[in-house]
């Protein structure tokens, strides 16, 4: 497959033979929330998987611990200042070590049967592309890769015969219920959103919410950046853009509904009125297991749904006044060209500044919208165009942030 999620589904029949040897897994971003959940599944299925490569950014202590436990062929720390510590801790272990972003891409490029793309942000683009360019099967958690370079990534997938399997819980849900062989029969995709920690807070209080409050997601435990994106609902905007690349549906037919319980992970409606949904408890080990075992299924330790005690599943329309990020992301998708790249880059900078206490919560989306509005649209024909648009948007957003008052 894939190819993409689309093609992956169509080809699943070709791959029903169990592997004679364990699947060798490379985990890009192994020290993060998704990376650790992936390793948890690998540890529980030691006969089925082995680790080929692990990469981290700065958390060298956890990377060392993981490398000593899983014994990959290759362990990489992106921040070169931690190389000496990694090297000395793994001396004599048989694990080859390296540092720097080129080495992270090298970890993706080296042979493995399956690559987990779980780096956060646009930093994940080039390593993910490196895996795609060798025709790898890639589990994609790193949605920013598709947001900032979707056309180039999809073209590379087609050119190199790679397979992209969605890991984001919403896209995994759609992947499981979208009949790719009858795509024209799909009337719409409905992405569910929990609404995050500020769904019901008084709008007047939003200006003073703290990073600690923003990362305290009611249903999911995730890394800091995606948690803040969930609080602004930019995460859902990024997911609409991600879905527009993964599934053959016009972007206008990708909708969002608030579903605070996070039990239905997304839905597909067909032209006959049938709606197929995927349900489960909010535990990323389920969608990771779907992608890891694809096209088979594997056991995951996620808590089971207890329908008798579940109570009500509720839905409401998103409040675009409270969550302008959804509107801004949709506009960027509609504009196309470099707009999603600018959106993503400005958002990464603004979220980073908010987490460091430099700006207020409501400034995040304001800065993203102003950055988008101030930059001209231009096509992205190459990776260097993407890099240039990303760098210019970061610089533009940083200038705007510097002019803002600091939170009290
Ligand atoms: N967490 C979830 O439940 C969830 C659900 C759906 C989708 N996703 C997506 O999955 C991706 C990862 O999310 P997460 O929550 O796992 O994030 P996270 O906990 O922050 O982990 C990010 C990982 O990427 C590494 N990393 C960060 N910056 C890097 C850089 N510049 N170069 C190389 N490596 C870098 C980190 O290394 P260090 O630990 O050394 O910093 C860590 O291993 C994101 O794109 C997110 O949107 C996450």
CSV table of C-alpha atoms and ligand atoms in Angstrom, one decimal:
chain,number,residue,atom,x,y,z
A,1,UNK,CA,0.0,0.0,0.0
A,2,UNK,CA,0.5,2.4,0.0
A,3,UNK,CA,1.1,3.9,-0.5
A,4,UNK,CA,-1.1,5.7,1.6
A,5,UNK,CA,-3.7,4.7,4.1
A,6,UNK,CA,-6.0,4.4,1.0
A,7,UNK,CA,-3.8,2.0,-0.8
A,8,UNK,CA,-2.9,0.2,2.3
A,9,UNK,CA,-6.4,-1.0,2.9
A,10,UNK,CA,-6.7,-2.2,-0.6
A,11,UNK,CA,-3.6,-4.3,-0.4
A,12,UNK,CA,-4.2,-5.9,2.9
A,13,UNK,CA,-5.2,-9.2,1.4
A,14,UNK,CA,-1.6,-9.7,0.0
A,15,UNK,CA,0.0,-9.7,3.4
A,16,UNK,CA,-1.9,-12.2,5.5
A,17,UNK,CA,1.0,-14.6,5.9
A,18,UNK,CA,2.6,-14.3,9.4
A,19,UNK,CA,6.2,-13.1,9.4
A,20,UNK,CA,8.6,-16.0,9.8
A,21,UNK,CA,10.9,-13.7,12.0
A,22,UNK,CA,10.0,-10.9,14.3
A,23,UNK,CA,9.1,-7.6,12.6
A,24,UNK,CA,12.0,-5.1,13.1
A,25,UNK,CA,10.8,-1.8,14.3
A,26,UNK,CA,12.5,1.7,14.1
A,27,UNK,CA,11.0,4.1,16.6
A,28,UNK,CA,11.6,7.8,15.7
A,29,UNK,CA,10.8,9.8,18.9
A,30,UNK,CA,11.0,6.7,21.2
A,31,UNK,CA,11.2,8.8,24.4
A,32,UNK,CA,7.9,10.6,23.8
A,33,UNK,CA,4.4,9.6,24.7
A,34,UNK,CA,3.7,7.7,21.4
A,35,UNK,CA,7.2,6.3,21.4
A,36,UNK,CA,6.9,4.9,24.9
A,37,UNK,CA,3.5,3.4,24.1
A,38,UNK,CA,4.9,1.7,21.0
A,39,UNK,CA,7.7,0.2,23.1
A,40,UNK,CA,5.2,-1.0,25.7
A,41,UNK,CA,3.4,-3.0,23.0
A,42,UNK,CA,6.7,-4.3,21.6
A,43,UNK,CA,7.8,-5.4,25.1
A,44,UNK,CA,4.5,-7.3,25.6
A,45,UNK,CA,5.0,-9.1,22.3
A,46,UNK,CA,8.7,-9.8,22.3
A,47,UNK,CA,8.3,-12.9,20.1
A,48,UNK,CA,6.6,-10.8,17.4
A,49,UNK,CA,8.7,-7.6,17.3
A,50,UNK,CA,12.3,-6.5,17.8
A,51,UNK,CA,13.7,-3.0,17.8
A,52,UNK,CA,16.0,-1.9,15.0
A,53,UNK,CA,16.5,1.7,15.9
A,54,UNK,CA,15.6,4.3,18.6
A,55,UNK,CA,15.8,8.0,18.3
A,56,UNK,CA,15.3,10.9,20.8
A,57,UNK,CA,16.0,14.6,20.9
A,58,UNK,CA,17.4,15.5,24.4
A,59,UNK,CA,16.1,12.9,26.8
A,60,UNK,CA,19.4,10.9,26.8
A,61,UNK,CA,18.7,9.1,30.1
A,62,UNK,CA,15.5,7.5,28.9
A,63,UNK,CA,17.1,6.7,25.5
A,64,UNK,CA,19.9,4.9,27.3
A,65,UNK,CA,17.4,3.0,29.4
A,66,UNK,CA,15.4,2.0,26.3
A,67,UNK,CA,18.5,1.0,24.4
A,68,UNK,CA,19.8,-1.2,27.2
A,69,UNK,CA,16.4,-2.9,27.4
A,70,UNK,CA,15.5,-3.3,23.7
A,71,UNK,CA,19.1,-3.6,22.3
A,72,UNK,CA,18.5,-1.9,18.9
A,73,UNK,CA,21.2,-2.0,16.3
A,74,UNK,CA,21.2,1.8,16.3
A,75,UNK,CA,20.4,4.6,18.9
A,76,UNK,CA,20.5,8.2,18.0
A,77,UNK,CA,20.3,11.4,20.0
A,78,UNK,CA,19.4,14.5,17.9
A,79,UNK,CA,21.0,17.0,20.3
A,80,UNK,CA,24.7,16.4,19.8
A,81,UNK,CA,25.6,17.8,23.2
A,82,UNK,CA,24.4,14.5,24.7
A,83,UNK,CA,26.4,12.3,22.4
A,84,UNK,CA,29.3,11.6,24.8
A,85,UNK,CA,26.9,10.5,27.5
A,86,UNK,CA,25.0,8.2,25.1
A,87,UNK,CA,28.3,6.8,23.8
A,88,UNK,CA,29.8,6.0,27.1
A,89,UNK,CA,26.6,4.5,28.6
A,90,UNK,CA,26.2,2.1,25.6
A,91,UNK,CA,29.9,1.2,25.2
A,92,UNK,CA,30.2,-2.5,24.9
A,93,UNK,CA,26.5,-3.0,24.6
A,94,UNK,CA,26.6,-3.8,20.9
A,95,UNK,CA,24.4,-0.8,20.1
A,96,UNK,CA,25.8,1.6,17.5
A,97,UNK,CA,25.3,5.2,18.6
A,98,UNK,CA,25.2,8.5,16.7
A,99,UNK,CA,24.0,12.1,17.1
A,100,UNK,CA,22.5,14.9,15.1
A,101,UNK,CA,19.4,15.2,12.8
A,102,UNK,CA,21.2,13.5,9.8
A,103,UNK,CA,21.7,10.5,12.0
A,104,UNK,CA,18.0,10.5,13.0
A,105,UNK,CA,17.1,10.4,9.3
A,106,UNK,CA,19.8,7.7,8.9
A,107,UNK,CA,17.9,5.6,11.6
A,108,UNK,CA,14.8,5.9,9.3
A,109,UNK,CA,16.8,5.0,6.2
A,110,UNK,CA,18.4,1.9,7.6
A,111,UNK,CA,16.7,-1.5,7.1
A,112,UNK,CA,13.7,-2.2,9.3
A,113,UNK,CA,10.2,-3.7,8.5
A,114,UNK,CA,8.2,-0.9,10.1
A,115,UNK,CA,8.9,2.7,11.1
A,116,UNK,CA,7.0,4.6,13.8
A,117,UNK,CA,7.1,8.3,12.9
A,118,UNK,CA,6.5,9.8,16.4
A,119,UNK,CA,8.7,12.9,16.5
A,120,UNK,CA,6.7,16.0,17.3
A,121,UNK,CA,6.5,18.9,14.9
A,122,UNK,CA,8.0,19.7,11.5
A,123,UNK,CA,11.3,18.2,12.8
A,124,UNK,CA,9.8,14.8,11.9
A,125,UNK,CA,9.4,15.6,8.2
A,126,UNK,CA,12.8,14.7,6.9
A,127,UNK,CA,13.3,11.5,8.9
A,128,UNK,CA,9.8,10.4,7.9
A,129,UNK,CA,10.6,11.2,4.2
A,130,UNK,CA,13.8,9.2,4.6
A,131,UNK,CA,11.8,6.2,5.5
A,132,UNK,CA,9.3,6.8,2.7
A,133,UNK,CA,12.1,7.1,0.2
A,134,UNK,CA,13.2,3.6,0.9
A,135,UNK,CA,9.7,2.3,0.4
A,136,UNK,CA,9.1,1.6,4.1
A,137,UNK,CA,5.9,0.8,6.0
A,138,UNK,CA,5.5,3.9,8.2
A,139,UNK,CA,3.1,4.3,11.1
A,140,UNK,CA,2.4,8.0,11.1
A,141,UNK,CA,1.8,9.7,14.4
A,142,UNK,CA,3.6,12.9,13.4
A,143,UNK,CA,0.7,14.7,11.7
A,144,UNK,CA,2.8,17.8,11.2
A,145,UNK,CA,4.6,16.0,8.4
A,146,UNK,CA,1.4,15.9,6.3
A,147,UNK,CA,0.4,19.3,7.4
A,148,UNK,CA,3.6,21.0,6.3
A,149,UNK,CA,4.4,19.0,3.2
A,150,UNK,CA,1.4,16.9,2.4
A,151,UNK,CA,1.6,17.1,-1.4
A,152,UNK,CA,5.3,16.3,-1.4
A,153,UNK,CA,4.9,13.4,1.1
A,154,UNK,CA,2.1,11.8,-0.8
A,155,UNK,CA,4.0,12.1,-4.1
A,156,UNK,CA,7.0,10.5,-2.5
A,157,UNK,CA,4.8,7.7,-1.1
A,158,UNK,CA,3.5,7.0,-4.6
A,159,UNK,CA,7.0,7.2,-6.2
A,160,UNK,CA,8.7,4.9,-3.8
A,161,UNK,CA,5.9,2.5,-3.1
A,162,UNK,CA,5.9,3.2,0.6
A,163,UNK,CA,3.0,2.5,2.9
A,164,UNK,CA,1.6,5.0,5.3
A,165,UNK,CA,-0.6,3.8,8.2
A,166,UNK,CA,-2.4,6.4,10.3
A,167,UNK,CA,-1.7,6.3,14.0
A,168,UNK,CA,-3.6,9.4,15.1
A,169,UNK,CA,-6.7,7.8,16.8
A,170,UNK,CA,-9.2,9.7,14.6
A,171,UNK,CA,-7.4,8.7,11.4
A,172,UNK,CA,-6.9,5.1,12.6
A,173,UNK,CA,-10.7,5.0,13.3
A,174,UNK,CA,-11.5,6.2,9.8
A,175,UNK,CA,-8.9,3.8,8.3
A,176,UNK,CA,-10.8,1.0,9.9
A,177,UNK,CA,-14.3,1.9,8.7
A,178,UNK,CA,-13.6,3.6,5.3
A,179,UNK,CA,-14.3,1.3,2.5
A,180,UNK,CA,-11.5,2.3,0.1
A,181,UNK,CA,-12.9,0.2,-2.7
A,182,UNK,CA,-16.1,2.2,-2.6
A,183,UNK,CA,-14.7,5.7,-1.8
A,184,UNK,CA,-17.4,7.5,-4.0
A,185,UNK,CA,-20.0,6.0,-1.6
A,186,UNK,CA,-18.6,8.0,1.3
A,187,UNK,CA,-20.7,11.1,1.9
A,188,UNK,CA,-18.6,12.6,4.7
A,189,UNK,CA,-16.0,11.9,7.4
A,190,UNK,CA,-16.8,13.1,10.9
A,191,UNK,CA,-13.7,13.7,13.1
A,192,UNK,CA,-14.6,13.6,16.8
A,193,UNK,CA,-12.9,16.1,19.2
A,194,UNK,CA,-13.0,16.0,23.0
A,195,UNK,CA,-13.1,19.8,23.1
A,196,UNK,CA,-10.0,19.7,25.4
A,197,UNK,CA,-9.7,21.1,28.9
A,198,UNK,CA,-11.3,24.5,28.1
A,199,UNK,CA,-14.5,23.3,26.5
A,200,UNK,CA,-16.8,24.6,29.2
A,201,UNK,CA,-14.6,27.3,30.9
A,202,UNK,CA,-16.0,30.9,30.8
A,203,UNK,CA,-14.6,32.5,27.7
A,204,UNK,CA,-13.5,35.5,29.8
A,205,UNK,CA,-11.1,33.2,31.7
A,206,UNK,CA,-9.3,31.9,28.7
A,207,UNK,CA,-6.9,34.8,28.6
A,208,UNK,CA,-5.4,33.8,32.0
A,209,UNK,CA,-5.2,30.0,31.7
A,210,UNK,CA,-1.7,28.6,32.4
A,211,UNK,CA,0.4,26.1,30.6
A,212,UNK,CA,-0.2,23.6,33.4
A,213,UNK,CA,-4.0,23.9,32.9
A,214,UNK,CA,-3.6,23.6,29.1
A,215,UNK,CA,-1.6,20.4,29.2
A,216,UNK,CA,-4.1,18.7,31.6
A,217,UNK,CA,-6.2,17.0,29.0
A,218,UNK,CA,-9.4,15.5,30.4
A,219,UNK,CA,-9.1,12.1,28.5
A,220,UNK,CA,-5.7,11.6,26.9
A,221,UNK,CA,-2.1,11.6,28.3
A,222,UNK,CA,0.1,13.2,25.6
A,223,UNK,CA,3.2,15.2,24.9
A,224,UNK,CA,3.1,19.0,25.8
A,225,UNK,CA,2.7,20.3,22.3
A,226,UNK,CA,-0.2,18.2,21.2
A,227,UNK,CA,-1.9,18.8,24.6
A,228,UNK,CA,-1.8,22.6,24.0
A,229,UNK,CA,-3.0,22.0,20.4
A,230,UNK,CA,-5.9,20.1,21.9
A,231,UNK,CA,-6.7,23.0,24.2
A,232,UNK,CA,-6.8,25.5,21.4
A,233,UNK,CA,-8.3,22.9,19.1
A,234,UNK,CA,-5.6,23.6,16.6
A,235,UNK,CA,-5.0,19.9,16.9
A,236,UNK,CA,-8.4,19.2,15.3
A,237,UNK,CA,-7.5,21.7,12.5
A,238,UNK,CA,-4.2,19.9,11.9
A,239,UNK,CA,-6.2,16.6,11.8
A,240,UNK,CA,-8.7,17.9,9.2
A,241,UNK,CA,-5.7,18.8,7.0
A,242,UNK,CA,-4.1,15.4,7.7
A,243,UNK,CA,-7.4,13.6,6.8
A,244,UNK,CA,-7.6,15.5,3.5
A,245,UNK,CA,-4.3,13.8,2.5
A,246,UNK,CA,-5.0,10.4,3.9
A,247,UNK,CA,-8.5,9.7,2.6
A,248,UNK,CA,-10.1,10.3,-0.9
A,249,UNK,CA,-12.8,12.7,0.2
A,250,UNK,CA,-13.2,16.4,-0.7
A,251,UNK,CA,-12.0,18.6,2.1
A,252,UNK,CA,-15.4,20.2,2.4
A,253,UNK,CA,-16.7,16.8,3.5
A,254,UNK,CA,-14.4,16.5,6.4
A,255,UNK,CA,-16.4,17.7,9.5
A,256,UNK,CA,-15.7,18.0,13.2
A,257,UNK,CA,-18.0,17.3,16.0
A,258,UNK,CA,-17.3,17.7,19.7
A,259,UNK,CA,-17.7,14.4,21.6
A,260,UNK,CA,-16.4,15.0,25.2
A,261,UNK,CA,-16.2,11.3,26.2
A,262,UNK,CA,-13.6,10.4,23.5
A,263,UNK,CA,-15.2,7.0,23.0
A,264,UNK,CA,-16.1,7.3,19.3
A,265,UNK,CA,-12.8,8.1,17.7
A,266,UNK,CA,-14.3,9.2,14.4
A,267,UNK,CA,-17.0,8.2,11.8
A,268,UNK,CA,-17.6,7.7,8.1
A,269,UNK,CA,-21.1,8.3,6.7
A,270,UNK,CA,-22.1,6.6,3.4
A,271,UNK,CA,-24.5,7.9,0.8
A,272,UNK,CA,-27.2,5.5,2.0
A,273,UNK,CA,-27.2,7.2,5.4
A,274,UNK,CA,-25.2,4.4,7.3
A,275,UNK,CA,-22.6,5.8,9.7
A,276,UNK,CA,-19.7,3.5,10.6
A,277,UNK,CA,-17.8,4.4,13.7
A,278,UNK,CA,-14.8,3.0,15.6
A,279,UNK,CA,-15.1,3.0,19.4
A,280,UNK,CA,-12.7,2.3,22.2
A,281,UNK,CA,-11.3,3.7,25.5
A,282,UNK,CA,-8.9,6.6,25.0
A,283,UNK,CA,-5.6,4.8,25.0
A,284,UNK,CA,-3.2,5.3,22.1
A,285,UNK,CA,-2.0,1.7,22.4
A,286,UNK,CA,-5.1,0.7,20.5
A,287,UNK,CA,-4.4,2.7,17.3
A,288,UNK,CA,-0.7,2.0,17.6
A,289,UNK,CA,-1.5,-1.7,17.7
A,290,UNK,CA,-3.8,-1.4,14.7
A,291,UNK,CA,-0.9,0.0,12.7
A,292,UNK,CA,1.9,-2.2,14.2
A,293,UNK,CA,0.1,-5.4,13.4
A,294,UNK,CA,-1.5,-4.3,10.1
A,295,UNK,CA,-2.9,-6.2,8.2
A,296,UNK,CA,-3.3,-8.6,11.1
A,297,UNK,CA,-4.6,-7.7,14.6
A,298,UNK,CA,-2.8,-7.9,17.8
A,299,UNK,CA,-3.8,-7.8,21.5
A,300,UNK,CA,-3.4,-4.4,23.2
A,301,UNK,CA,-3.8,-3.9,27.0
A,302,UNK,CA,-6.1,-0.9,26.6
A,303,UNK,CA,-9.0,-0.9,29.0
A,304,UNK,CA,-12.2,-2.4,27.5
A,305,UNK,CA,-15.4,-0.4,27.0
A,306,UNK,CA,-18.0,-1.3,29.5
A,307,UNK,CA,-21.2,-0.4,27.6
A,308,UNK,CA,-23.5,-1.0,30.6
A,309,UNK,CA,-21.7,1.6,32.7
A,310,UNK,CA,-20.7,3.9,29.9
A,311,UNK,CA,-23.7,6.2,30.3
A,312,UNK,CA,-24.4,8.8,27.6
A,313,UNK,CA,-22.3,9.6,24.6
A,314,UNK,CA,-22.9,13.2,23.8
A,315,UNK,CA,-22.2,15.5,20.8
A,316,UNK,CA,-22.2,19.2,20.1
A,317,UNK,CA,-21.1,21.5,17.3
A,318,UNK,CA,-17.7,23.1,17.7
A,319,UNK,CA,-17.8,26.7,19.0
A,320,UNK,CA,-15.7,28.6,16.5
A,321,UNK,CA,-15.9,31.8,18.6
A,322,UNK,CA,-14.2,30.0,21.5
A,323,UNK,CA,-11.9,28.0,19.2
A,324,UNK,CA,-10.8,30.1,16.3
A,325,UNK,CA,-8.0,27.7,15.5
A,326,UNK,CA,-10.4,25.4,13.7
A,327,UNK,CA,-11.5,28.2,11.4
A,328,UNK,CA,-7.9,29.3,10.8
A,329,UNK,CA,-6.7,25.8,10.0
A,330,UNK,CA,-9.6,25.3,7.6
A,331,UNK,CA,-8.9,28.5,5.8
A,332,UNK,CA,-5.2,27.4,5.5
A,333,UNK,CA,-6.4,24.1,4.0
A,334,UNK,CA,-8.7,26.0,1.6
A,335,UNK,CA,-5.9,28.3,0.5
A,336,UNK,CA,-3.4,25.4,0.0
A,337,UNK,CA,0.1,26.2,-1.4
A,338,UNK,CA,2.3,27.3,1.5
A,339,UNK,CA,-0.6,28.2,3.9
A,340,UNK,CA,-0.6,24.9,5.9
A,341,UNK,CA,3.2,25.0,6.2
A,342,UNK,CA,3.0,28.6,7.6
A,343,UNK,CA,0.1,27.6,9.9
A,344,UNK,CA,2.1,24.7,11.3
A,345,UNK,CA,5.3,26.6,11.8
A,346,UNK,CA,3.7,29.7,13.4
A,347,UNK,CA,1.7,27.4,15.7
A,348,UNK,CA,4.9,25.5,16.8
A,349,UNK,CA,6.6,28.7,17.6
A,350,UNK,CA,3.6,30.1,19.5
A,351,UNK,CA,2.9,27.0,21.4
A,352,UNK,CA,6.6,26.8,22.5
A,353,UNK,CA,6.4,30.4,23.7
A,354,UNK,CA,3.2,29.8,25.6
A,355,UNK,CA,4.7,26.7,27.3
A,356,UNK,CA,7.7,28.8,28.3
A,357,UNK,CA,5.4,31.4,29.9
A,358,UNK,CA,6.3,34.1,27.3
A,359,UNK,CA,2.8,34.7,25.9
A,360,UNK,CA,-0.8,34.2,26.9
A,361,UNK,CA,-3.0,31.3,25.7
A,362,UNK,CA,-5.2,33.4,23.4
A,363,UNK,CA,-2.1,34.9,21.8
A,364,UNK,CA,-1.3,31.5,20.3
A,365,UNK,CA,-3.9,31.5,17.6
A,366,UNK,CA,-3.8,35.2,17.2
A,367,UNK,CA,-0.1,35.0,16.2
A,368,UNK,CA,-0.8,32.1,13.9
A,369,UNK,CA,-3.6,34.0,12.1
A,370,UNK,CA,-1.6,37.2,11.8
A,371,UNK,CA,1.5,35.3,10.5
A,372,UNK,CA,-0.7,33.6,7.9
A,373,UNK,CA,-2.3,36.9,6.9
A,374,UNK,CA,1.0,38.7,6.5
A,375,UNK,CA,2.7,36.1,4.2
A,376,UNK,CA,2.1,35.7,0.5
A,377,UNK,CA,0.8,32.4,-0.9
A,378,UNK,CA,3.5,30.6,-3.0
A,379,UNK,CA,3.6,27.0,-4.3
A,380,UNK,CA,5.8,24.4,-2.6
A,381,UNK,CA,7.5,22.5,-5.4
A,382,UNK,CA,10.4,21.0,-3.4
A,383,UNK,CA,11.6,20.2,0.1
A,384,UNK,CA,13.7,23.3,0.0
A,385,UNK,CA,10.5,25.4,-0.7
A,386,UNK,CA,9.0,23.7,2.4
A,387,UNK,CA,12.0,24.5,4.5
A,388,UNK,CA,12.1,28.1,3.3
A,389,UNK,CA,8.4,28.6,4.0
A,390,UNK,CA,8.7,27.0,7.4
A,391,UNK,CA,11.8,29.2,8.4
A,392,UNK,CA,10.2,32.4,7.1
A,393,UNK,CA,7.0,31.7,9.1
A,394,UNK,CA,8.9,30.9,12.3
A,395,UNK,CA,10.9,34.2,11.9
A,396,UNK,CA,7.7,36.1,11.2
A,397,UNK,CA,5.9,34.5,14.2
A,398,UNK,CA,8.8,35.2,16.5
A,399,UNK,CA,8.8,38.9,15.6
A,400,UNK,CA,5.1,39.1,16.5
A,401,UNK,CA,5.6,37.2,19.8
A,402,UNK,CA,8.4,39.5,20.8
A,403,UNK,CA,6.0,42.5,20.6
A,404,UNK,CA,3.4,41.0,22.8
A,405,UNK,CA,3.1,41.7,26.6
A,406,UNK,CA,4.2,38.9,28.8
A,407,UNK,CA,1.6,37.2,31.0
A,408,UNK,CA,1.4,38.7,34.5
B,1,LIG,N1,0.6,11.6,22.4
B,1,LIG,C1,-0.5,11.2,21.7
B,1,LIG,O1,-1.4,10.7,22.3
B,1,LIG,C2,-0.6,11.5,20.3
B,1,LIG,C3,-1.8,11.1,19.6
B,1,LIG,C4,-1.9,11.3,18.3
B,1,LIG,C5,-0.9,11.9,17.5
B,1,LIG,N2,0.2,12.3,18.2
B,1,LIG,C6,1.3,12.9,17.4
B,1,LIG,O2,2.5,12.1,17.6
B,1,LIG,C7,3.6,13.0,17.6
B,1,LIG,C8,4.4,12.7,18.9
B,1,LIG,O3,3.6,13.1,19.9
B,1,LIG,P1,3.9,12.9,21.5
B,1,LIG,O4,2.8,13.3,22.3
B,1,LIG,O5,4.5,11.5,21.6
B,1,LIG,O6,5.1,13.9,21.7
B,1,LIG,P2,6.2,14.0,22.8
B,1,LIG,O7,5.8,13.2,24.0
B,1,LIG,O8,6.6,15.4,23.0
B,1,LIG,O9,7.5,13.2,22.1
B,1,LIG,C9,8.1,13.7,21.0
B,1,LIG,C10,9.3,12.8,20.6
B,1,LIG,O10,10.0,13.4,19.6
B,1,LIG,C11,11.4,13.7,20.0
B,1,LIG,N3,11.7,15.0,19.5
B,1,LIG,C12,11.2,16.2,19.8
B,1,LIG,N4,11.7,17.2,19.1
B,1,LIG,C13,12.6,16.6,18.3
B,1,LIG,C14,13.6,17.1,17.3
B,1,LIG,N5,13.7,18.4,17.0
B,1,LIG,N6,14.3,16.2,16.7
B,1,LIG,C15,14.3,14.9,16.9
B,1,LIG,N7,13.4,14.4,17.8
B,1,LIG,C16,12.6,15.2,18.5
B,1,LIG,C17,11.3,13.7,21.5
B,1,LIG,O11,12.6,13.5,22.1
B,1,LIG,P3,12.9,14.0,23.6
B,1,LIG,O12,12.0,13.1,24.5
B,1,LIG,O13,14.3,13.6,23.8
B,1,LIG,O14,12.5,15.4,23.7
B,1,LIG,C18,10.3,12.6,21.8
B,1,LIG,O15,10.9,11.4,21.6
B,1,LIG,C19,3.1,14.4,17.4
B,1,LIG,O16,3.1,14.7,16.1
B,1,LIG,C20,1.6,14.3,17.9
B,1,LIG,O17,0.8,15.2,17.2
B,1,LIG,C21,0.4,12.1,19.5
